[in-house]
mmCIF file with all atom_site columns, C-alpha atoms and ligand atoms in Angstrom:
data_model
loop_
_atom_site.group_PDB
_atom_site.id
_atom_site.type_symbol
_atom_site.label_atom_id
_atom_site.label_alt_id
_atom_site.label_comp_id
_atom_site.label_asym_id
_atom_site.label_entity_id
_atom_site.label_seq_id
_atom_site.pdbx_PDB_ins_code
_atom_site.Cartn_x
_atom_site.Cartn_y
_atom_site.Cartn_z
_atom_site.occupancy
_atom_site.B_iso_or_equiv
_atom_site.pdbx_formal_charge
_atom_site.auth_seq_id
_atom_site.auth_comp_id
_atom_site.auth_asym_id
_atom_site.auth_atom_id
_atom_site.pdbx_PDB_model_num
ATOM   1   C CA  . MET A 1 1   ? -23.079 252.118 -24.509 1.00 60.00 ? 1   MET A CA  1
ATOM   2   C CA  . SER A 1 2   ? -26.542 251.099 -23.881 1.00 73.00 ? 2   SER A CA  1
ATOM   3   C CA  . ALA A 1 3   ? -27.647 249.597 -20.483 1.00 78.00 ? 3   ALA A CA  1
ATOM   4   C CA  . PRO A 1 4   ? -27.381 245.307 -20.545 1.00 86.00 ? 4   PRO A CA  1
ATOM   5   C CA  . LEU A 1 5   ? -30.807 243.933 -21.045 1.00 92.00 ? 5   LEU A CA  1
ATOM   6   C CA  . VAL A 1 6   ? -30.149 241.105 -18.934 1.00 91.00 ? 6   VAL A CA  1
ATOM   7   C CA  . GLN A 1 7   ? -29.707 241.970 -15.436 1.00 96.00 ? 7   GLN A CA  1
ATOM   8   C CA  . LEU A 1 8   ? -28.424 238.963 -13.460 1.00 98.00 ? 8   LEU A CA  1
ATOM   9   C CA  . VAL A 1 9   ? -27.994 238.774 -9.223  1.00 98.00 ? 9   VAL A CA  1
ATOM   10  C CA  . ASN A 1 10  ? -26.326 236.639 -6.690  1.00 98.00 ? 10  ASN A CA  1
ATOM   11  C CA  . ILE A 1 11  ? -28.922 235.488 -4.522  1.00 98.00 ? 11  ILE A CA  1
ATOM   12  C CA  . PRO A 1 12  ? -27.323 234.681 -0.980  1.00 97.00 ? 12  PRO A CA  1
ATOM   13  C CA  . GLN A 1 13  ? -27.048 230.875 -0.262  1.00 96.00 ? 13  GLN A CA  1
ATOM   14  C CA  . HIS A 1 14  ? -26.637 229.393 3.144   1.00 96.00 ? 14  HIS A CA  1
ATOM   15  C CA  . GLY A 1 15  ? -25.271 226.013 2.823   1.00 94.00 ? 15  GLY A CA  1
ATOM   16  C CA  . ASP A 1 16  ? -24.223 223.616 5.764   1.00 96.00 ? 16  ASP A CA  1
ATOM   17  C CA  . THR A 1 17  ? -23.822 219.989 6.225   1.00 97.00 ? 17  THR A CA  1
ATOM   18  C CA  . ARG A 1 18  ? -28.008 219.720 5.879   1.00 98.00 ? 18  ARG A CA  1
ATOM   19  C CA  . GLY A 1 19  ? -28.342 221.465 2.237   1.00 97.00 ? 19  GLY A CA  1
ATOM   20  C CA  . LYS A 1 20  ? -29.126 224.866 1.401   1.00 95.00 ? 20  LYS A CA  1
ATOM   21  C CA  . LEU A 1 21  ? -31.399 228.010 2.171   1.00 97.00 ? 21  LEU A CA  1
ATOM   22  C CA  . SER A 1 22  ? -31.893 230.473 -0.380  1.00 97.00 ? 22  SER A CA  1
ATOM   23  C CA  . VAL A 1 23  ? -32.762 233.887 0.617   1.00 98.00 ? 23  VAL A CA  1
ATOM   24  C CA  . ALA A 1 24  ? -34.509 236.794 -1.835  1.00 97.00 ? 24  ALA A CA  1
ATOM   25  C CA  . GLU A 1 25  ? -35.469 239.528 0.622   1.00 97.00 ? 25  GLU A CA  1
ATOM   26  C CA  . LEU A 1 26  ? -36.125 243.421 0.273   1.00 97.00 ? 26  LEU A CA  1
ATOM   27  C CA  . GLY A 1 27  ? -33.135 245.480 0.231   1.00 94.00 ? 27  GLY A CA  1
ATOM   28  C CA  . GLY A 1 28  ? -31.075 242.156 -0.325  1.00 96.00 ? 28  GLY A CA  1
ATOM   29  C CA  . VAL A 1 29  ? -31.360 240.888 -4.106  1.00 96.00 ? 29  VAL A CA  1
ATOM   30  C CA  . LEU A 1 30  ? -35.242 242.480 -4.325  1.00 98.00 ? 30  LEU A CA  1
ATOM   31  C CA  . PRO A 1 31  ? -35.174 246.079 -5.133  1.00 97.00 ? 31  PRO A CA  1
ATOM   32  C CA  . PHE A 1 32  ? -38.909 246.354 -4.676  1.00 98.00 ? 32  PHE A CA  1
ATOM   33  C CA  . ALA A 1 33  ? -41.451 245.110 -2.243  1.00 98.00 ? 33  ALA A CA  1
ATOM   34  C CA  . VAL A 1 34  ? -43.292 241.669 -3.646  1.00 98.00 ? 34  VAL A CA  1
ATOM   35  C CA  . ARG A 1 35  ? -47.506 241.668 -3.835  1.00 98.00 ? 35  ARG A CA  1
ATOM   36  C CA  . ARG A 1 36  ? -47.050 238.618 -6.002  1.00 98.00 ? 36  ARG A CA  1
ATOM   37  C CA  . VAL A 1 37  ? -45.535 235.255 -6.397  1.00 98.00 ? 37  VAL A CA  1
ATOM   38  C CA  . TYR A 1 38  ? -45.971 232.375 -8.854  1.00 98.00 ? 38  TYR A CA  1
ATOM   39  C CA  . TRP A 1 39  ? -44.420 229.587 -10.647 1.00 98.00 ? 39  TRP A CA  1
ATOM   40  C CA  . ILE A 1 40  ? -43.893 228.118 -13.356 1.00 98.00 ? 40  ILE A CA  1
ATOM   41  C CA  . HIS A 1 41  ? -43.586 224.240 -13.327 1.00 98.00 ? 41  HIS A CA  1
ATOM   42  C CA  . GLY A 1 42  ? -45.045 221.345 -15.267 1.00 98.00 ? 42  GLY A CA  1
ATOM   43  C CA  . THR A 1 43  ? -44.164 222.550 -18.773 1.00 98.00 ? 43  THR A CA  1
ATOM   44  C CA  . LYS A 1 44  ? -44.592 220.707 -21.280 1.00 97.00 ? 44  LYS A CA  1
ATOM   45  C CA  . LEU A 1 45  ? -41.598 219.272 -23.341 1.00 96.00 ? 45  LEU A CA  1
ATOM   46  C CA  . GLY A 1 46  ? -41.082 222.000 -26.369 1.00 96.00 ? 46  GLY A CA  1
ATOM   47  C CA  . VAL A 1 47  ? -43.733 224.154 -24.793 1.00 98.00 ? 47  VAL A CA  1
ATOM   48  C CA  . SER A 1 48  ? -42.412 228.023 -24.916 1.00 98.00 ? 48  SER A CA  1
ATOM   49  C CA  . ARG A 1 49  ? -43.914 230.716 -23.045 1.00 98.00 ? 49  ARG A CA  1
ATOM   50  C CA  . GLY A 1 50  ? -44.283 234.394 -22.200 1.00 98.00 ? 50  GLY A CA  1
ATOM   51  C CA  . PHE A 1 51  ? -44.385 236.061 -25.508 1.00 98.00 ? 51  PHE A CA  1
ATOM   52  C CA  . HIS A 1 52  ? -45.219 239.626 -23.411 1.00 98.00 ? 52  HIS A CA  1
ATOM   53  C CA  . ALA A 1 53  ? -43.986 242.354 -21.875 1.00 98.00 ? 53  ALA A CA  1
ATOM   54  C CA  . HIS A 1 54  ? -44.972 244.629 -19.259 1.00 98.00 ? 54  HIS A CA  1
ATOM   55  C CA  . LYS A 1 55  ? -45.928 248.144 -19.071 1.00 97.00 ? 55  LYS A CA  1
ATOM   56  C CA  . LYS A 1 56  ? -45.490 248.910 -15.599 1.00 98.00 ? 56  LYS A CA  1
ATOM   57  C CA  . LEU A 1 57  ? -44.438 245.298 -13.761 1.00 98.00 ? 57  LEU A CA  1
ATOM   58  C CA  . ARG A 1 58  ? -41.001 244.769 -12.296 1.00 98.00 ? 58  ARG A CA  1
ATOM   59  C CA  . GLN A 1 59  ? -40.384 241.028 -11.531 1.00 98.00 ? 59  GLN A CA  1
ATOM   60  C CA  . LEU A 1 60  ? -37.598 238.555 -10.445 1.00 98.00 ? 60  LEU A CA  1
ATOM   61  C CA  . TYR A 1 61  ? -37.230 235.245 -12.125 1.00 98.00 ? 61  TYR A CA  1
ATOM   62  C CA  . VAL A 1 62  ? -35.583 232.950 -9.999  1.00 98.00 ? 62  VAL A CA  1
ATOM   63  C CA  . CYS A 1 63  ? -35.313 229.275 -11.765 1.00 98.00 ? 63  CYS A CA  1
ATOM   64  C CA  . VAL A 1 64  ? -35.515 226.828 -8.365  1.00 98.00 ? 64  VAL A CA  1
ATOM   65  C CA  . SER A 1 65  ? -35.025 223.713 -10.330 1.00 98.00 ? 65  SER A CA  1
ATOM   66  C CA  . GLY A 1 66  ? -34.127 222.601 -13.542 1.00 98.00 ? 66  GLY A CA  1
ATOM   67  C CA  . SER A 1 67  ? -33.337 225.129 -16.464 1.00 98.00 ? 67  SER A CA  1
ATOM   68  C CA  . VAL A 1 68  ? -35.028 227.430 -18.909 1.00 98.00 ? 68  VAL A CA  1
ATOM   69  C CA  . ARG A 1 69  ? -33.210 229.840 -20.955 1.00 98.00 ? 69  ARG A CA  1
ATOM   70  C CA  . LEU A 1 70  ? -35.026 233.669 -21.059 1.00 98.00 ? 70  LEU A CA  1
ATOM   71  C CA  . SER A 1 71  ? -34.994 235.489 -24.068 1.00 98.00 ? 71  SER A CA  1
ATOM   72  C CA  . LEU A 1 72  ? -35.126 239.209 -23.924 1.00 98.00 ? 72  LEU A CA  1
ATOM   73  C CA  . PHE A 1 73  ? -35.771 242.350 -26.354 1.00 98.00 ? 73  PHE A CA  1
ATOM   74  C CA  . ASP A 1 74  ? -36.095 245.813 -25.932 1.00 97.00 ? 74  ASP A CA  1
ATOM   75  C CA  . GLY A 1 75  ? -37.311 246.713 -29.069 1.00 96.00 ? 75  GLY A CA  1
ATOM   76  C CA  . HIS A 1 76  ? -33.424 246.897 -30.415 1.00 95.00 ? 76  HIS A CA  1
ATOM   77  C CA  . ARG A 1 77  ? -31.567 244.124 -28.964 1.00 96.00 ? 77  ARG A CA  1
ATOM   78  C CA  . GLU A 1 78  ? -31.803 240.757 -28.013 1.00 97.00 ? 78  GLU A CA  1
ATOM   79  C CA  . GLU A 1 79  ? -30.377 238.651 -25.208 1.00 97.00 ? 79  GLU A CA  1
ATOM   80  C CA  . SER A 1 80  ? -30.799 235.231 -24.247 1.00 97.00 ? 80  SER A CA  1
ATOM   81  C CA  . VAL A 1 81  ? -29.619 233.883 -20.673 1.00 98.00 ? 81  VAL A CA  1
ATOM   82  C CA  . VAL A 1 82  ? -30.207 230.514 -19.611 1.00 98.00 ? 82  VAL A CA  1
ATOM   83  C CA  . LEU A 1 83  ? -31.260 229.940 -15.563 1.00 98.00 ? 83  LEU A CA  1
ATOM   84  C CA  . ASP A 1 84  ? -29.880 227.069 -14.462 1.00 98.00 ? 84  ASP A CA  1
ATOM   85  C CA  . SER A 1 85  ? -29.026 227.845 -10.646 1.00 97.00 ? 85  SER A CA  1
ATOM   86  C CA  . SER A 1 86  ? -31.148 228.907 -7.547  1.00 96.00 ? 86  SER A CA  1
ATOM   87  C CA  . ALA A 1 87  ? -28.256 230.889 -6.660  1.00 97.00 ? 87  ALA A CA  1
ATOM   88  C CA  . LYS A 1 88  ? -29.253 233.478 -9.850  1.00 98.00 ? 88  LYS A CA  1
ATOM   89  C CA  . GLY A 1 89  ? -31.707 235.360 -10.084 1.00 98.00 ? 89  GLY A CA  1
ATOM   90  C CA  . LEU A 1 90  ? -32.908 237.653 -13.169 1.00 98.00 ? 90  LEU A CA  1
ATOM   91  C CA  . LEU A 1 91  ? -34.546 240.956 -12.750 1.00 98.00 ? 91  LEU A CA  1
ATOM   92  C CA  . ILE A 1 92  ? -36.746 242.118 -15.236 1.00 98.00 ? 92  ILE A CA  1
ATOM   93  C CA  . GLY A 1 93  ? -38.524 245.618 -15.649 1.00 96.00 ? 93  GLY A CA  1
ATOM   94  C CA  . PRO A 1 94  ? -41.074 247.286 -17.793 1.00 96.00 ? 94  PRO A CA  1
ATOM   95  C CA  . GLY A 1 95  ? -40.510 247.805 -21.359 1.00 94.00 ? 95  GLY A CA  1
ATOM   96  C CA  . LEU A 1 96  ? -38.732 244.096 -22.215 1.00 97.00 ? 96  LEU A CA  1
ATOM   97  C CA  . TRP A 1 97  ? -40.502 241.399 -24.464 1.00 98.00 ? 97  TRP A CA  1
ATOM   98  C CA  . ARG A 1 98  ? -39.806 238.243 -22.726 1.00 98.00 ? 98  ARG A CA  1
ATOM   99  C CA  . GLU A 1 99  ? -39.912 234.755 -24.286 1.00 98.00 ? 99  GLU A CA  1
ATOM   100 C CA  . MET A 1 100 ? -39.002 231.399 -22.229 1.00 98.00 ? 100 MET A CA  1
ATOM   101 C CA  . HIS A 1 101 ? -37.694 228.415 -24.028 1.00 98.00 ? 101 HIS A CA  1
ATOM   102 C CA  . ASP A 1 102 ? -36.112 224.751 -23.382 1.00 98.00 ? 102 ASP A CA  1
ATOM   103 C CA  . PHE A 1 103 ? -37.508 224.302 -20.062 1.00 98.00 ? 103 PHE A CA  1
ATOM   104 C CA  . SER A 1 104 ? -36.365 221.452 -18.645 1.00 98.00 ? 104 SER A CA  1
ATOM   105 C CA  . PRO A 1 105 ? -38.834 218.345 -17.177 1.00 97.00 ? 105 PRO A CA  1
ATOM   106 C CA  . ASP A 1 106 ? -37.764 219.263 -13.819 1.00 98.00 ? 106 ASP A CA  1
ATOM   107 C CA  . CYS A 1 107 ? -37.861 222.865 -14.299 1.00 98.00 ? 107 CYS A CA  1
ATOM   108 C CA  . VAL A 1 108 ? -39.776 224.966 -11.084 1.00 98.00 ? 108 VAL A CA  1
ATOM   109 C CA  . LEU A 1 109 ? -39.519 228.847 -12.562 1.00 98.00 ? 109 LEU A CA  1
ATOM   110 C CA  . MET A 1 110 ? -40.565 231.315 -9.744  1.00 98.00 ? 110 MET A CA  1
ATOM   111 C CA  . VAL A 1 111 ? -41.277 234.962 -10.327 1.00 98.00 ? 111 VAL A CA  1
ATOM   112 C CA  . PHE A 1 112 ? -41.344 237.615 -7.577  1.00 98.00 ? 112 PHE A CA  1
ATOM   113 C CA  . ALA A 1 113 ? -43.419 240.528 -8.987  1.00 98.00 ? 113 ALA A CA  1
ATOM   114 C CA  . ASP A 1 114 ? -43.903 244.084 -7.277  1.00 98.00 ? 114 ASP A CA  1
ATOM   115 C CA  . ALA A 1 115 ? -48.062 244.218 -8.511  1.00 98.00 ? 115 ALA A CA  1
ATOM   116 C CA  . GLU A 1 116 ? -51.282 242.256 -8.208  1.00 98.00 ? 116 GLU A CA  1
ATOM   117 C CA  . TYR A 1 117 ? -51.919 240.361 -11.856 1.00 98.00 ? 117 TYR A CA  1
ATOM   118 C CA  . ASP A 1 118 ? -53.464 243.137 -13.903 1.00 98.00 ? 118 ASP A CA  1
ATOM   119 C CA  . GLU A 1 119 ? -54.130 241.851 -17.542 1.00 98.00 ? 119 GLU A CA  1
ATOM   120 C CA  . ALA A 1 120 ? -54.184 246.047 -18.713 1.00 98.00 ? 120 ALA A CA  1
ATOM   121 C CA  . ASP A 1 121 ? -50.623 245.887 -17.681 1.00 98.00 ? 121 ASP A CA  1
ATOM   122 C CA  . TYR A 1 122 ? -49.567 243.285 -20.409 1.00 98.00 ? 122 TYR A CA  1
ATOM   123 C CA  . ILE A 1 123 ? -48.757 244.025 -24.110 1.00 98.00 ? 123 ILE A CA  1
ATOM   124 C CA  . ARG A 1 124 ? -48.947 240.818 -26.092 1.00 98.00 ? 124 ARG A CA  1
ATOM   125 C CA  . ASP A 1 125 ? -48.614 242.121 -29.477 1.00 98.00 ? 125 ASP A CA  1
ATOM   126 C CA  . ARG A 1 126 ? -45.291 241.928 -30.558 1.00 97.00 ? 126 ARG A CA  1
ATOM   127 C CA  . GLU A 1 127 ? -45.596 244.687 -32.977 1.00 97.00 ? 127 GLU A CA  1
ATOM   128 C CA  . ALA A 1 128 ? -47.557 246.730 -30.594 1.00 97.00 ? 128 ALA A CA  1
ATOM   129 C CA  . PHE A 1 129 ? -44.641 246.208 -27.845 1.00 98.00 ? 129 PHE A CA  1
ATOM   130 C CA  . ILE A 1 130 ? -42.241 247.846 -30.646 1.00 97.00 ? 130 ILE A CA  1
ATOM   131 C CA  . ARG A 1 131 ? -44.601 250.759 -31.428 1.00 96.00 ? 131 ARG A CA  1
ATOM   132 C CA  . HIS A 1 132 ? -44.792 251.592 -27.642 1.00 95.00 ? 132 HIS A CA  1
ATOM   133 C CA  . VAL A 1 133 ? -40.936 251.273 -27.008 1.00 94.00 ? 133 VAL A CA  1
ATOM   134 C CA  . THR A 1 134 ? -40.040 252.979 -30.090 1.00 91.00 ? 134 THR A CA  1
ATOM   135 C CA  . GLY A 1 135 ? -42.727 255.878 -29.927 1.00 83.00 ? 135 GLY A CA  1
HETATM 136 P P1  . LIG B 2 .   ? -49.501 234.374 -18.698 1.00 89.48 ? 1   LIG B P1  1
HETATM 137 O O1  . LIG B 2 .   ? -49.203 235.586 -18.253 1.00 89.48 ? 1   LIG B O1  1
HETATM 138 O O2  . LIG B 2 .   ? -49.850 234.397 -20.186 1.00 89.48 ? 1   LIG B O2  1
HETATM 139 O O3  . LIG B 2 .   ? -48.565 233.179 -18.707 1.00 89.48 ? 1   LIG B O3  1
HETATM 140 P P2  . LIG B 2 .   ? -47.096 233.310 -19.843 1.00 89.48 ? 1   LIG B P2  1
HETATM 141 O O4  . LIG B 2 .   ? -46.667 234.304 -19.897 1.00 89.48 ? 1   LIG B O4  1
HETATM 142 O O5  . LIG B 2 .   ? -45.917 232.595 -18.620 1.00 89.48 ? 1   LIG B O5  1
HETATM 143 O O6  . LIG B 2 .   ? -47.525 231.779 -20.763 1.00 89.48 ? 1   LIG B O6  1
HETATM 144 O O7  . LIG B 2 .   ? -50.227 233.453 -17.713 1.00 89.48 ? 1   LIG B O7  1
HETATM 145 C C1  . LIG B 2 .   ? -51.283 232.572 -18.313 1.00 89.48 ? 1   LIG B C1  1
HETATM 146 C C2  . LIG B 2 .   ? -52.407 232.849 -17.218 1.00 89.48 ? 1   LIG B C2  1
HETATM 147 O O8  . LIG B 2 .   ? -52.577 232.170 -16.092 1.00 89.48 ? 1   LIG B O8  1
HETATM 148 C C3  . LIG B 2 .   ? -53.729 233.352 -18.086 1.00 89.48 ? 1   LIG B C3  1
HETATM 149 O O9  . LIG B 2 .   ? -55.137 233.266 -18.303 1.00 89.48 ? 1   LIG B O9  1
HETATM 150 C C4  . LIG B 2 .   ? -53.548 234.465 -17.238 1.00 89.48 ? 1   LIG B C4  1
HETATM 151 C C5  . LIG B 2 .   ? -53.230 233.876 -15.577 1.00 89.48 ? 1   LIG B C5  1
HETATM 152 N N1  . LIG B 2 .   ? -52.202 234.306 -14.445 1.00 89.48 ? 1   LIG B N1  1
HETATM 153 C C6  . LIG B 2 .   ? -53.050 234.642 -13.492 1.00 89.48 ? 1   LIG B C6  1
HETATM 154 O O10 . LIG B 2 .   ? -54.604 234.428 -12.995 1.00 89.48 ? 1   LIG B O10 1
HETATM 155 N N2  . LIG B 2 .   ? -52.461 235.205 -12.197 1.00 89.48 ? 1   LIG B N2  1
HETATM 156 C C7  . LIG B 2 .   ? -50.947 235.579 -12.380 1.00 89.48 ? 1   LIG B C7  1
HETATM 157 O O11 . LIG B 2 .   ? -50.380 236.223 -11.990 1.00 89.48 ? 1   LIG B O11 1
HETATM 158 C C8  . LIG B 2 .   ? -50.642 235.257 -13.877 1.00 89.48 ? 1   LIG B C8  1
HETATM 159 C C9  . LIG B 2 .   ? -49.124 235.101 -13.860 1.00 89.48 ? 1   LIG B C9  1
HETATM 160 C C10 . LIG B 2 .   ? -51.004 234.685 -14.910 1.00 89.48 ? 1   LIG B C10 1
#
């Protein structure tokens, strides 16, 4: 059986009477040292994003507010997962085409990455991606 495309991790949450505090740290849910954090928010109704893969980049996606559906494709199989909790993280490695759909208006999607932004690491054409992963 091939490895699952969707790699979900449980983010430790420390709750008390004041509310919650969630932690993503190296050696905990983060299997890599973070060199960049960005977040996607204020997404307009009906907009989908992503439509690319990375050659090397590793990322952890956490939907800290609202919800979003991530679709992952490895060139053969497609799997979809809804992120709707700040206690859930989605690890995405290289060689996965990703699309983001169904953003709720209050969605804040935080992304932790192991490298700085580099357009040369992107594959933005789906056919080129399929050629990249299938050789
Ligand atoms: P892009 O990766 O295309 O967004 P998405 O795939 O989520 O639709 O990025 C949108 C724009 O933001 C693009 O012009 C590149 C720029 N950008 C940066 O400058 N730094 C970053 O870290 C990221 C993720 C994007």
